[in-house]
mmCIF file of C-alpha atoms in Angstrom:
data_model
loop_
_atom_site.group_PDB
_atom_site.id
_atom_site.type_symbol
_atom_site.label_atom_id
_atom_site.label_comp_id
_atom_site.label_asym_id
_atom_site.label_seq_id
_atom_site.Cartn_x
_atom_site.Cartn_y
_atom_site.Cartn_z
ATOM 1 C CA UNK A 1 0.000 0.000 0.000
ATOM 2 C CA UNK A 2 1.479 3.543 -0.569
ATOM 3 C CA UNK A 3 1.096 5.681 2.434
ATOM 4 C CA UNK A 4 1.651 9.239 2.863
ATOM 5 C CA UNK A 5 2.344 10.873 6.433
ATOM 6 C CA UNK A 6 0.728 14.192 7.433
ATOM 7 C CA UNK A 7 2.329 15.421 10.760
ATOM 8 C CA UNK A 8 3.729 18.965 11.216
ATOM 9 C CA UNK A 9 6.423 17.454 13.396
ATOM 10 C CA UNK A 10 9.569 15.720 11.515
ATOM 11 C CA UNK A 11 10.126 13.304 15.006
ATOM 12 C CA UNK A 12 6.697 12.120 14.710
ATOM 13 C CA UNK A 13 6.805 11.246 10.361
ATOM 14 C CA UNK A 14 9.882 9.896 11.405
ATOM 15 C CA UNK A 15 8.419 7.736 14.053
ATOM 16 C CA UNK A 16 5.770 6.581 11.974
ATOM 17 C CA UNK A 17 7.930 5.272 9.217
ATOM 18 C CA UNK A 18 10.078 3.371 11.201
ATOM 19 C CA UNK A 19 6.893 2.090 12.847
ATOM 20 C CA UNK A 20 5.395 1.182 9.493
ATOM 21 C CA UNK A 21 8.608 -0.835 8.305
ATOM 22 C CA UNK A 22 8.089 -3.465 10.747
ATOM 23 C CA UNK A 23 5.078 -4.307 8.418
ATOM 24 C CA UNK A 24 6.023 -5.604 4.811
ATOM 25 C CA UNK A 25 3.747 -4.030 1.787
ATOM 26 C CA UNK A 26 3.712 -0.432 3.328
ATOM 27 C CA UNK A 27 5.648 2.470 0.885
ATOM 28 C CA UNK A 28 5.477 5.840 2.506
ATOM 29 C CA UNK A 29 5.911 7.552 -1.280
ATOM 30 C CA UNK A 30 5.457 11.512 0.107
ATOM 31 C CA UNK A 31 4.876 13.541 3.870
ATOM 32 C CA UNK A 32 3.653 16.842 4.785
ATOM 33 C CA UNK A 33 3.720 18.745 7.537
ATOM 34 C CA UNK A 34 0.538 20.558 7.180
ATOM 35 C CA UNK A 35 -3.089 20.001 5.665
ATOM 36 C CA UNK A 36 -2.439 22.349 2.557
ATOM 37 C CA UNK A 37 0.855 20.748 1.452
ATOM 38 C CA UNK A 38 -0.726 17.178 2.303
ATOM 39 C CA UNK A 39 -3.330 17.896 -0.189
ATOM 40 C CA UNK A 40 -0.970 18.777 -3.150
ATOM 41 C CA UNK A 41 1.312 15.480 -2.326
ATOM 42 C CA UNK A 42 -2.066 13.423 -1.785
ATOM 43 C CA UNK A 43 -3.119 14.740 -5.308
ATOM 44 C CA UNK A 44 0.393 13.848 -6.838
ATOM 45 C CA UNK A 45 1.350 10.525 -5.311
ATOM 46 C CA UNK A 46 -2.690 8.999 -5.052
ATOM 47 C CA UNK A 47 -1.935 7.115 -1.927
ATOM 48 C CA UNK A 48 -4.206 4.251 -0.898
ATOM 49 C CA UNK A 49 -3.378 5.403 2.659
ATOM 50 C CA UNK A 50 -3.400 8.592 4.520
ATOM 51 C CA UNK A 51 -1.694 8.852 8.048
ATOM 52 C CA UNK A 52 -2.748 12.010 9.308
ATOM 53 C CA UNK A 53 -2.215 14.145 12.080
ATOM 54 C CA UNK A 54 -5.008 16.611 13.401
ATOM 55 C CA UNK A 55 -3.628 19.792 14.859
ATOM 56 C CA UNK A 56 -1.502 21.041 12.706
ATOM 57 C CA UNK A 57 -1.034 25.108 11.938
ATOM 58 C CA UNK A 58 -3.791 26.768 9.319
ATOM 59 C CA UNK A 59 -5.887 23.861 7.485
ATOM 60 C CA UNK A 60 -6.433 21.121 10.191
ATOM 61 C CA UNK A 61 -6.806 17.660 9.725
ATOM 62 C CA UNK A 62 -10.367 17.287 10.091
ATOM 63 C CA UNK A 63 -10.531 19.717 7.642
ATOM 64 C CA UNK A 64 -7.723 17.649 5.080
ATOM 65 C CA UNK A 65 -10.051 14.370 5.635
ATOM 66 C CA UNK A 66 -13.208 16.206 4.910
ATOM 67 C CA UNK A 67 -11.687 16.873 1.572
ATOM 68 C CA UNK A 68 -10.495 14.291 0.595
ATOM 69 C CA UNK A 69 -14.037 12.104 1.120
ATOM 70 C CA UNK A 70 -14.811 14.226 -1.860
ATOM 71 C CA UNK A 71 -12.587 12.369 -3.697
ATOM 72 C CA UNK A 72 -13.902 9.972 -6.354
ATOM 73 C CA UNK A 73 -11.816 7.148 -4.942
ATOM 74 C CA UNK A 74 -10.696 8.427 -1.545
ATOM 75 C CA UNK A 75 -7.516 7.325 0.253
ATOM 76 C CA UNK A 76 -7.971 5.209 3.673
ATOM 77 C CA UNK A 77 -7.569 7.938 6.791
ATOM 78 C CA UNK A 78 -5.719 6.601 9.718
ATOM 79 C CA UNK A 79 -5.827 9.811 12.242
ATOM 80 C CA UNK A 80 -2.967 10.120 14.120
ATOM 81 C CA UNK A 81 -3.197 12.571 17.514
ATOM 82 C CA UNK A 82 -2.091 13.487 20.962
ATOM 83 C CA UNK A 83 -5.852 14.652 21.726
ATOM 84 C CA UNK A 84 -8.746 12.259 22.407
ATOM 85 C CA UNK A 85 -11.370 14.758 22.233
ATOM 86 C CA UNK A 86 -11.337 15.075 18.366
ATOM 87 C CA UNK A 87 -12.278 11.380 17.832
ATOM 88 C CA UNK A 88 -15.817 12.178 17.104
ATOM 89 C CA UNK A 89 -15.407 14.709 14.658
ATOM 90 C CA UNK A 90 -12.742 12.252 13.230
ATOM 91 C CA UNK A 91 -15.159 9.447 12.120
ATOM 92 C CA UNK A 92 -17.513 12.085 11.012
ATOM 93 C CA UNK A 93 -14.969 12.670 8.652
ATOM 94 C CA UNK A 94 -14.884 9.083 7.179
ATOM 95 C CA UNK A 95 -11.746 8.021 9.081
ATOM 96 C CA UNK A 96 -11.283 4.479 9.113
ATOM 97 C CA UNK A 97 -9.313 4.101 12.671
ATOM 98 C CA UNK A 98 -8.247 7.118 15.758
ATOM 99 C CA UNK A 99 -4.670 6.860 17.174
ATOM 100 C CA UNK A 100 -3.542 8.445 19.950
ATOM 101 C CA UNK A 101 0.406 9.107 20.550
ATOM 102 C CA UNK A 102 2.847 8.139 21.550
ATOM 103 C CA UNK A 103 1.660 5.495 19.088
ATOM 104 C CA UNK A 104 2.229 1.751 20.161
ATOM 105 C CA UNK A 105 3.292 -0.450 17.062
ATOM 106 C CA UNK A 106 0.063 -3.081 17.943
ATOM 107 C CA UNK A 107 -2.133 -0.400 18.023
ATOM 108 C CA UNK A 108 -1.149 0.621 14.390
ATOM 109 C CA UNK A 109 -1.151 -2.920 13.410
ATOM 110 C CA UNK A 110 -4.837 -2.842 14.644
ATOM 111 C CA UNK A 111 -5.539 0.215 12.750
ATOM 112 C CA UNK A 112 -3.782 -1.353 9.252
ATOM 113 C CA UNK A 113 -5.780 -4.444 9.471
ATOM 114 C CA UNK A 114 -8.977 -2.222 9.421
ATOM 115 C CA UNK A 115 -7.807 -0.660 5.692
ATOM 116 C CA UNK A 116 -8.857 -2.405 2.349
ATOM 117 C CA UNK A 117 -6.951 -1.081 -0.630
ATOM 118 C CA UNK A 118 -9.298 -0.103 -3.627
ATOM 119 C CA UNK A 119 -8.529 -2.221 -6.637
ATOM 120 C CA UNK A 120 -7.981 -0.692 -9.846
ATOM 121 C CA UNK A 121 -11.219 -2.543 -11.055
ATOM 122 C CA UNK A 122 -13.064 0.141 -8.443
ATOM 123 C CA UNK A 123 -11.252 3.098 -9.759
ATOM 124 C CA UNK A 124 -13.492 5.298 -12.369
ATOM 125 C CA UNK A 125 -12.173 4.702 -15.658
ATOM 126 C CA UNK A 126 -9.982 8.478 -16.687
ATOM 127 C CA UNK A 127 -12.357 11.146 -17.392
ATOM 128 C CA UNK A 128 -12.202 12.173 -21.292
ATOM 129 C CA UNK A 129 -11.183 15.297 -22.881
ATOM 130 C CA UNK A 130 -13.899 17.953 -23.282
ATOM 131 C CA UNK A 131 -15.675 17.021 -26.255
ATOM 132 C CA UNK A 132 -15.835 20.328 -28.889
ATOM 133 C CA UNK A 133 -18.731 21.665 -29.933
ATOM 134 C CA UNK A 134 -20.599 20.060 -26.718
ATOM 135 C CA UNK A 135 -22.373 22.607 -23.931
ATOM 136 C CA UNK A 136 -22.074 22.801 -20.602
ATOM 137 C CA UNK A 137 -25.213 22.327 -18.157
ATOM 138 C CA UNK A 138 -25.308 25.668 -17.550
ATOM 139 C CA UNK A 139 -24.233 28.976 -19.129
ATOM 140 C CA UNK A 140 -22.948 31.352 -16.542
ATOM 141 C CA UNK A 141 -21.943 31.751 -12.723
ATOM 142 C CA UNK A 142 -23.611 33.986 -9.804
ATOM 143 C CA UNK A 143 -21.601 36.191 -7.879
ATOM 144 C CA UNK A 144 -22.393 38.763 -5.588
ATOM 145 C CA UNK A 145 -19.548 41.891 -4.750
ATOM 146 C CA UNK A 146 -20.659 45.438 -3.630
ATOM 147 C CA UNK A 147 -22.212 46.487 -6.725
ATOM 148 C CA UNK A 148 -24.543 43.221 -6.247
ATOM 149 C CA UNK A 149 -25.484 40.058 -8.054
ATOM 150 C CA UNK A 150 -23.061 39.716 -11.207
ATOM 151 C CA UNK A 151 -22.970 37.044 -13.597
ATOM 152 C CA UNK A 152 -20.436 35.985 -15.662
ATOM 153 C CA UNK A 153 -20.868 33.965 -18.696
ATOM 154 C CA UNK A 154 -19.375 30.496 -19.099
ATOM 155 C CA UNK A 155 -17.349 31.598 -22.451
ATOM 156 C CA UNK A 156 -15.697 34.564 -20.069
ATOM 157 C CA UNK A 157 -14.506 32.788 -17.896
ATOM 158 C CA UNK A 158 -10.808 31.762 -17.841
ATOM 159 C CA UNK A 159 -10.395 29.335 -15.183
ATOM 160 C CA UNK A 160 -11.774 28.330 -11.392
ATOM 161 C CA UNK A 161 -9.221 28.213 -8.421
ATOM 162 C CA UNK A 162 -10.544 27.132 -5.138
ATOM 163 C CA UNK A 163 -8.878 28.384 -2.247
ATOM 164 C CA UNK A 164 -10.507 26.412 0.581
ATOM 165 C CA UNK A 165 -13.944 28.538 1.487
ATOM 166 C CA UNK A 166 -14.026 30.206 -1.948
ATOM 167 C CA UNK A 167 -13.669 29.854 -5.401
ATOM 168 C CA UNK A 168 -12.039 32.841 -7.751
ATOM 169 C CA UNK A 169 -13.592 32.672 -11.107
ATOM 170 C CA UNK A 170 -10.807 34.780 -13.477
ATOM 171 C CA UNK A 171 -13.150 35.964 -16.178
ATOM 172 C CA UNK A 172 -12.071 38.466 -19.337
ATOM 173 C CA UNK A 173 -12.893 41.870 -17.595
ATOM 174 C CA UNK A 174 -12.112 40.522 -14.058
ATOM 175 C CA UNK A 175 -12.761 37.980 -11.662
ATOM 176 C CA UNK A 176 -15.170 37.454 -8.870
ATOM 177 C CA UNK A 177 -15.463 35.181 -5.987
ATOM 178 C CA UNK A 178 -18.038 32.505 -5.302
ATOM 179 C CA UNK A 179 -19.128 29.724 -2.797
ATOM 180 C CA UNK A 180 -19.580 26.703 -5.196
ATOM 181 C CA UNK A 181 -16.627 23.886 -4.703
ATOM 182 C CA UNK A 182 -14.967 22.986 -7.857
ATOM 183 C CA UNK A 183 -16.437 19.487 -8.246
ATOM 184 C CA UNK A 184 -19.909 21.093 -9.051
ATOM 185 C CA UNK A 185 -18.125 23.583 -11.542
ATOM 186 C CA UNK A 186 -16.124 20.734 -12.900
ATOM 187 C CA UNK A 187 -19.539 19.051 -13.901
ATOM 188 C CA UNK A 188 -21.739 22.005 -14.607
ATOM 189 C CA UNK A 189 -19.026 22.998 -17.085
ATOM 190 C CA UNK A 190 -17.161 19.484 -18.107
ATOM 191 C CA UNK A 191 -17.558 20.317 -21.822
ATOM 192 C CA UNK A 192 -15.478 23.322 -21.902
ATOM 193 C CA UNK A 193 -13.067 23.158 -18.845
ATOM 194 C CA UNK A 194 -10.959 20.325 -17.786
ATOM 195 C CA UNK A 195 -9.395 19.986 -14.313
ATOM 196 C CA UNK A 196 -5.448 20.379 -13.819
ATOM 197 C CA UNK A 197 -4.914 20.217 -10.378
ATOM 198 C CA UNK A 198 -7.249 20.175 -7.383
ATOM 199 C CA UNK A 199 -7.389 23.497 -7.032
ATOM 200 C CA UNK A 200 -7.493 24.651 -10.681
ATOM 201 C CA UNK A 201 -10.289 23.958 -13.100
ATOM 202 C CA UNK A 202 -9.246 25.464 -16.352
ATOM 203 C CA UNK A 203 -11.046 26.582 -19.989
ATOM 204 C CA UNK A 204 -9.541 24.644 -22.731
ATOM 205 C CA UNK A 205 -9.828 27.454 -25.492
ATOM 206 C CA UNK A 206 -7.811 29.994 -23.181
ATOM 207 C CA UNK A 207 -5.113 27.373 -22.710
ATOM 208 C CA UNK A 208 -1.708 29.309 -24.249
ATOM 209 C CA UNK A 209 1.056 26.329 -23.215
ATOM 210 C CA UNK A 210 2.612 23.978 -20.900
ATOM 211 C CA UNK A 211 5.970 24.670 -19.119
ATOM 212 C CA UNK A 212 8.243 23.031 -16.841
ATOM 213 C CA UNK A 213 8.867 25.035 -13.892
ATOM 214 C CA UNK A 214 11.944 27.038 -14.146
ATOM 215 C CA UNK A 215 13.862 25.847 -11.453
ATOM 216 C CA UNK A 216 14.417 22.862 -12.689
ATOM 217 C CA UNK A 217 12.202 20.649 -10.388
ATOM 218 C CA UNK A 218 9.526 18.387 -12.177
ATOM 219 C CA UNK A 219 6.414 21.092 -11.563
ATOM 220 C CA UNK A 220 4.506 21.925 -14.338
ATOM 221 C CA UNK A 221 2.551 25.384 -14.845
ATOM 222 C CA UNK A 222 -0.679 26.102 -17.760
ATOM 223 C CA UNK A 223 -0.499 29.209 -19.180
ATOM 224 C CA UNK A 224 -3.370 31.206 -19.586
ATOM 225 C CA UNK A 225 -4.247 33.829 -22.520
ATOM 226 C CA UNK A 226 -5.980 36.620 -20.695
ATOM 227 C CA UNK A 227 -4.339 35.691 -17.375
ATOM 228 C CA UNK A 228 -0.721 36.899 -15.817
ATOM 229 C CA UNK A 229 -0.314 34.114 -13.961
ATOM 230 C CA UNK A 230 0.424 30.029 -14.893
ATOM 231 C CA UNK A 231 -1.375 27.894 -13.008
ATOM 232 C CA UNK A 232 0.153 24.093 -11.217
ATOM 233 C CA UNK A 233 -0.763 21.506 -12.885
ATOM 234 C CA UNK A 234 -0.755 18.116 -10.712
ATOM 235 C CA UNK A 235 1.583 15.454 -11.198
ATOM 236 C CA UNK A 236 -1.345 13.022 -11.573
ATOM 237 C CA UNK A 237 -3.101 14.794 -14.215
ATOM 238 C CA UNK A 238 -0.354 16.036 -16.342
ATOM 239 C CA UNK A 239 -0.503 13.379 -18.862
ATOM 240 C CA UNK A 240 -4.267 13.855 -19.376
ATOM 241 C CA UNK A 241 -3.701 17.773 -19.598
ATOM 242 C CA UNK A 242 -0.962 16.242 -22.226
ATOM 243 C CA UNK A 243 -2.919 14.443 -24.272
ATOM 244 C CA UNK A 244 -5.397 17.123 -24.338
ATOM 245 C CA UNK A 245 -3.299 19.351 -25.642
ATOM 246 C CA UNK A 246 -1.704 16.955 -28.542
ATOM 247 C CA UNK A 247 -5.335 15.806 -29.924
ATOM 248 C CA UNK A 248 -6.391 19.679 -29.605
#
């Protein structure tokens, strides 16, 4: 199973892989050390296992798991905390088992046995390119700012990017923020946009070019006609932004 360790204290990832190599099968393939950067290495890596810690500075790990049952085909959550009192609000969040530290190898064992790993057969098959010439379900988005309701018409608009609460839509004379999480955008507006990253939800006929990221690392970025800015695009859906882009 490939794991990934949430924890915004290096001893305690540290603790937990040494801890997890007593058990063949287990390949911790990314950490984090807070719920933000746990969601961009979740996205990349697609772990069937999550090991997650709950108070952690800014997005919490209630918060992380909450997000991640939105998922499709969610990783397993194993919560991982000094603090008892969350374990409620822990199983709301779909968590499959609650340990507390210092965490006793037997107790994780417990907790493992309790995870099934989705099979490929249970994964959705990959979500095809935007057809051309289809339309989406609807043709514009509601926003209010101080001047009142405005809407924005689906061919304005440039791309989503969700930044937890809200959503920025970047249209051609602006952008605007709304309330609506990206999965609904992503399938009120599937014909025109495709999704790049889990924050990003992009429209295909403002799409200028891929680029590797300057600094040599293996990050891509989308640029944008009508936008300043390149936008991430996720290890795990570059190659479907790439093949987009050839049969385009």
């Amino acid at each position: 199973m490939r794991v990934v360790i949430v924890d915004d204290e290096p001893l305690a990832r540290e603790r937990l892989k040494r801890l997890l190599s007593e058990f063949p099968g287990y390949e911790v393939v990314g950490e984090a050390g807070d719920g933000e950067s746990a969601l961009d290495v979740i996205d990349d890596e697609e772990p069937d296992l999550v090991l997650l810690d709950i108070r952690m500075g800014g997005m919490d790990g209630i918060q992380v798991a909450r997000q991640l049952a939105e998922l499709e085909v969610p990783p397993a959550v194993i919560f991982t905390t000094a603090y008892s009192e969350h374990a409620l609000s822990a199983f709301d969040a779909a968590a499959q088992a609650y340990l507390l530290k210092p965490i006793r190898v037997d107790k994780l064992k417990e907790a493992l046995m309790r995870v099934r790993k989705p099979t490929r057969a249970h994964k959705p098959a990959p979500v095809a390119a935007p057809v051309p010439g289809g339309k989406p379900k609807r043709e514009f988005v509601l926003a209010t700012n101080r001047d009142g309701l405005v809407r924005v018409p689906a061919e304005d608009i440039i791309y989503f990017l969700a930044d937890q609460k809200y959503t920025t839509v970047k249209h051609l004379h602006g952008e605007v923020l709304i309330e609506e999480s990206l999965k609904t955008l992503e399938q009120d507006f599937a014909p025109w946009f495709i999704r790049i990253h889990r924050k990003a939800l992009v429209a295909t006929r403002f799409i200028a070019g891929l680029e590797r990221d300057r600094h040599g690392d293996q990050h891509h970025w989308l640029r944008m006609k009508h936008a300043s800015d390149p936008l991430p695009v996720s290890r795990r859906r570059l190659a479907e932004v790439r093949r987009f882009l050839t049969e385009a």
